[in-house]
Short mmCIF file of C-alpha atoms in Angstrom, two decimals:
data_model
loop_
_atom_site.label_atom_id
_atom_site.label_comp_id
_atom_site.label_asym_id
_atom_site.label_seq_id
_atom_site.Cartn_x
_atom_site.Cartn_y
_atom_site.Cartn_z
CA MET A 1 -5.54 -22.76 3.54
CA GLU A 2 -2.15 -23.99 2.44
CA PHE A 3 0.73 -21.59 3.03
CA LYS A 4 3.83 -21.13 0.89
CA HIS A 5 7.23 -22.16 2.17
CA GLN A 6 10.01 -19.58 2.37
CA LYS A 7 12.29 -21.54 0.05
CA GLY A 8 9.68 -21.28 -2.71
CA LEU A 9 9.58 -17.48 -2.59
CA GLY A 10 11.93 -15.26 -4.54
CA PRO A 11 12.69 -11.55 -4.97
CA ASP A 12 9.54 -11.15 -7.10
CA ALA A 13 7.11 -12.72 -4.62
CA ILE A 14 5.50 -9.41 -3.63
CA GLN A 15 5.26 -8.38 -7.27
CA LYS A 16 3.32 -11.58 -8.02
CA TRP A 17 1.15 -11.00 -4.95
CA CYS A 18 0.40 -7.43 -6.12
CA GLU A 19 -0.40 -8.58 -9.65
CA GLU A 20 -3.01 -10.94 -8.22
CA LEU A 21 -4.39 -8.22 -5.94
CA ASP A 22 -4.57 -5.83 -8.90
CA ARG A 23 -6.84 -8.28 -10.74
CA LYS A 24 -9.33 -8.34 -7.86
CA PRO A 25 -12.51 -6.27 -8.16
CA LYS A 26 -12.39 -2.77 -6.70
CA ARG A 27 -15.22 -1.06 -4.87
CA GLU A 28 -16.70 2.36 -5.44
CA LEU A 29 -16.20 5.00 -2.80
CA THR A 30 -19.00 5.65 -0.38
CA PRO A 31 -20.44 9.19 -0.50
CA GLU A 32 -18.46 10.07 2.64
CA GLU A 33 -15.23 8.67 1.16
CA GLY A 34 -15.92 10.60 -2.03
CA LYS A 35 -16.24 13.84 -0.07
CA THR A 36 -13.02 13.09 1.80
CA LEU A 37 -11.22 12.35 -1.47
CA PHE A 38 -12.48 15.61 -2.98
CA MET A 39 -11.42 17.62 0.08
CA CYS A 40 -7.96 16.02 0.00
CA MET A 41 -7.65 16.82 -3.71
CA ILE A 42 -8.55 20.49 -3.41
CA ASN A 43 -6.52 20.99 -0.23
CA GLU A 44 -3.42 19.07 -1.34
CA PRO A 45 -1.16 22.19 -1.45
CA HIS A 46 -2.37 23.27 2.00
CA TYR A 47 -1.64 19.84 3.55
CA ARG A 48 2.02 20.05 2.49
CA THR A 49 2.66 22.78 5.05
CA ASP A 50 -0.18 22.18 7.53
CA LYS A 51 1.37 21.96 11.01
CA ASN A 52 -1.70 20.05 12.24
CA PHE A 53 -0.73 17.13 10.01
CA GLU A 54 2.33 16.47 12.18
CA SER A 55 0.04 15.90 15.18
CA LEU A 56 -1.29 12.73 13.50
CA LEU A 57 2.15 11.14 13.30
CA GLY A 58 3.57 8.96 16.04
CA LYS A 59 0.11 7.81 17.07
CA TRP A 60 -2.04 4.77 16.45
CA ASN A 61 -4.01 5.74 13.33
CA GLY A 62 -4.07 4.88 9.64
CA VAL A 63 -2.17 8.01 8.63
CA ALA A 64 0.73 7.41 11.03
CA ILE A 65 0.98 3.68 10.35
CA LEU A 66 1.00 4.20 6.58
CA HIS A 67 3.42 7.15 6.83
CA ASP A 68 5.91 5.19 8.92
CA ARG A 69 5.60 2.07 6.79
CA ILE A 70 6.30 3.96 3.55
CA LYS A 71 9.15 5.99 5.05
CA GLU A 72 10.89 2.90 6.46
CA ASN A 73 10.26 0.26 3.81
CA HIS A 74 9.42 1.74 0.43
CA THR A 75 11.15 3.65 -2.33
CA TYR A 76 8.41 6.14 -3.20
CA THR A 77 7.30 9.25 -1.34
CA ILE A 78 3.72 10.32 -0.78
CA GLU A 79 1.77 13.54 -0.35
CA ASN A 80 0.13 14.25 2.99
CA ALA A 81 -3.22 14.58 1.19
CA VAL A 82 -3.01 10.97 -0.03
CA LEU A 83 -2.01 9.82 3.45
CA LEU A 84 -5.00 11.66 4.92
CA PHE A 85 -7.39 10.08 2.46
CA LEU A 86 -6.04 6.56 2.89
CA GLY A 87 -5.83 7.06 6.65
CA SER A 88 -9.56 7.73 6.64
CA VAL A 89 -10.29 4.32 5.08
CA ILE A 90 -7.61 2.21 6.80
CA ASP A 91 -8.70 0.75 10.10
CA ARG A 92 -6.08 -1.96 10.72
CA PRO A 93 -2.27 -2.12 10.44
CA GLY A 94 -2.47 -5.09 8.04
CA ILE A 95 -4.55 -3.01 5.63
CA ALA A 96 -1.91 -0.23 5.75
CA VAL A 97 0.81 -2.78 4.96
CA GLN A 98 -1.14 -4.11 1.99
CA TYR A 99 -1.83 -0.63 0.58
CA ALA A 100 1.81 0.43 1.06
CA ASN A 101 3.07 -2.62 -0.85
CA PHE A 102 0.41 -2.30 -3.53
CA MET A 103 1.39 1.33 -4.06
CA GLN A 104 5.06 0.26 -4.35
CA TYR A 105 4.01 -2.10 -7.14
CA LYS A 106 1.93 0.55 -8.93
CA CYS A 107 4.73 3.11 -8.59
CA TRP A 108 7.16 0.61 -10.12
CA GLN A 109 4.67 -0.25 -12.86
CA TYR A 110 4.04 3.39 -13.83
CA HIS A 111 7.47 4.86 -12.93
CA ILE A 112 6.01 7.04 -10.16
CA LYS A 113 8.51 8.26 -7.56
CA HIS A 114 6.09 10.52 -5.69
CA VAL A 115 2.42 9.72 -5.11
CA ASP A 116 0.22 12.80 -5.26
CA MET A 117 -3.56 12.96 -5.58
CA LYS A 118 -3.37 12.98 -9.38
CA SER A 119 -1.22 9.85 -9.65
CA PHE A 120 -3.20 8.18 -6.88
CA THR A 121 -6.56 8.66 -8.58
CA ARG A 122 -5.32 8.11 -12.14
CA ARG A 123 -2.73 5.34 -11.75
CA ILE A 124 -2.68 3.76 -8.30
CA LEU A 125 -6.39 3.17 -7.71
CA PRO A 126 -8.40 4.68 -10.60
CA ALA A 127 -11.21 2.11 -10.29
CA GLY A 128 -11.85 2.56 -6.58
CA LEU A 129 -10.59 1.03 -3.36
CA LEU A 130 -9.60 -2.53 -2.64
CA THR A 131 -12.50 -4.60 -1.30
CA GLU A 132 -12.57 -6.06 2.21
CA ASP A 133 -12.92 -9.55 0.71
CA ALA A 134 -9.85 -9.07 -1.51
CA LEU A 135 -7.81 -7.63 1.36
CA TYR A 136 -8.78 -10.52 3.64
CA GLU A 137 -7.99 -13.15 0.99
CA MET A 138 -4.71 -11.55 0.00
CA TRP A 139 -3.60 -11.08 3.60
CA ASN A 140 -3.73 -14.82 4.04
CA LYS A 141 -1.97 -15.43 0.72
CA GLN A 142 1.04 -13.34 1.76
CA LYS A 143 1.77 -15.46 4.82
CA TYR A 144 4.53 -18.01 4.54
CA ILE A 145 6.17 -20.73 6.59
CA SER A 146 9.64 -19.67 7.68
CA GLU A 147 12.58 -22.05 7.34
CA LYS A 148 14.22 -20.84 10.56
CA GLU A 149 11.38 -19.63 12.77
CA ARG A 150 8.38 -21.63 13.78
CA GLY A 151 5.04 -20.39 12.60
CA LEU A 152 3.89 -18.04 9.90
CA LEU A 153 5.54 -14.79 8.83
CA ASN A 154 4.31 -11.96 6.64
CA MET A 155 5.95 -11.82 3.23
CA LEU A 156 5.00 -8.12 3.02
CA ASP A 157 7.37 -7.40 5.92
CA ASN A 158 10.43 -8.76 4.10
CA ALA A 159 12.22 -6.44 1.66
CA TYR A 160 13.92 -9.38 -0.06
CA PHE A 161 10.58 -10.47 -1.52
CA MET A 162 10.08 -6.95 -2.95
CA GLN A 163 13.40 -6.59 -4.80
CA SER A 164 11.83 -6.84 -8.26
CA ILE A 165 9.69 -3.71 -7.68
CA ARG A 166 11.94 -1.59 -5.48
CA GLU A 167 13.74 0.30 -8.24
CA ILE A 168 11.48 2.93 -9.77
CA LYS A 169 12.97 4.11 -13.03
CA GLU A 170 12.31 7.40 -14.76
CA LYS A 171 10.04 7.21 -17.77
#
């Protein structure tokens, strides 16, 4: 695989990456994932104030990794119910990073400042989840050769490359 060079990437690099990812086929939920999604949807108000949710944070799990990533690097907020659902399907930090950036793109595209279960299922990923093949391919496509450091870096970790989709305007 040939990697991009840093000097060839601009403030819309992550937007372009997300546009390509968005064109990839999505997969249907498994029956177990469907049940989890349904439970998160009907319990969304409860999860806003559930003290047990806090016990998931600060640990090594999909919910905590995604929560921290969004809080530190993104301009949208997210319901605990969506975090719980995504945390149940995310098994690696790189997957959390890809979903967080993809959601930033979809929020920018649809002017969503807060991701709840309704916006998640209707706008962010209405056709299902991202496939393992797409995530693997796109993970490699976001790597770039740094001008200053030796080796490969992750474009998705650099806010400069996300500037074009950071401002979420009101509809």
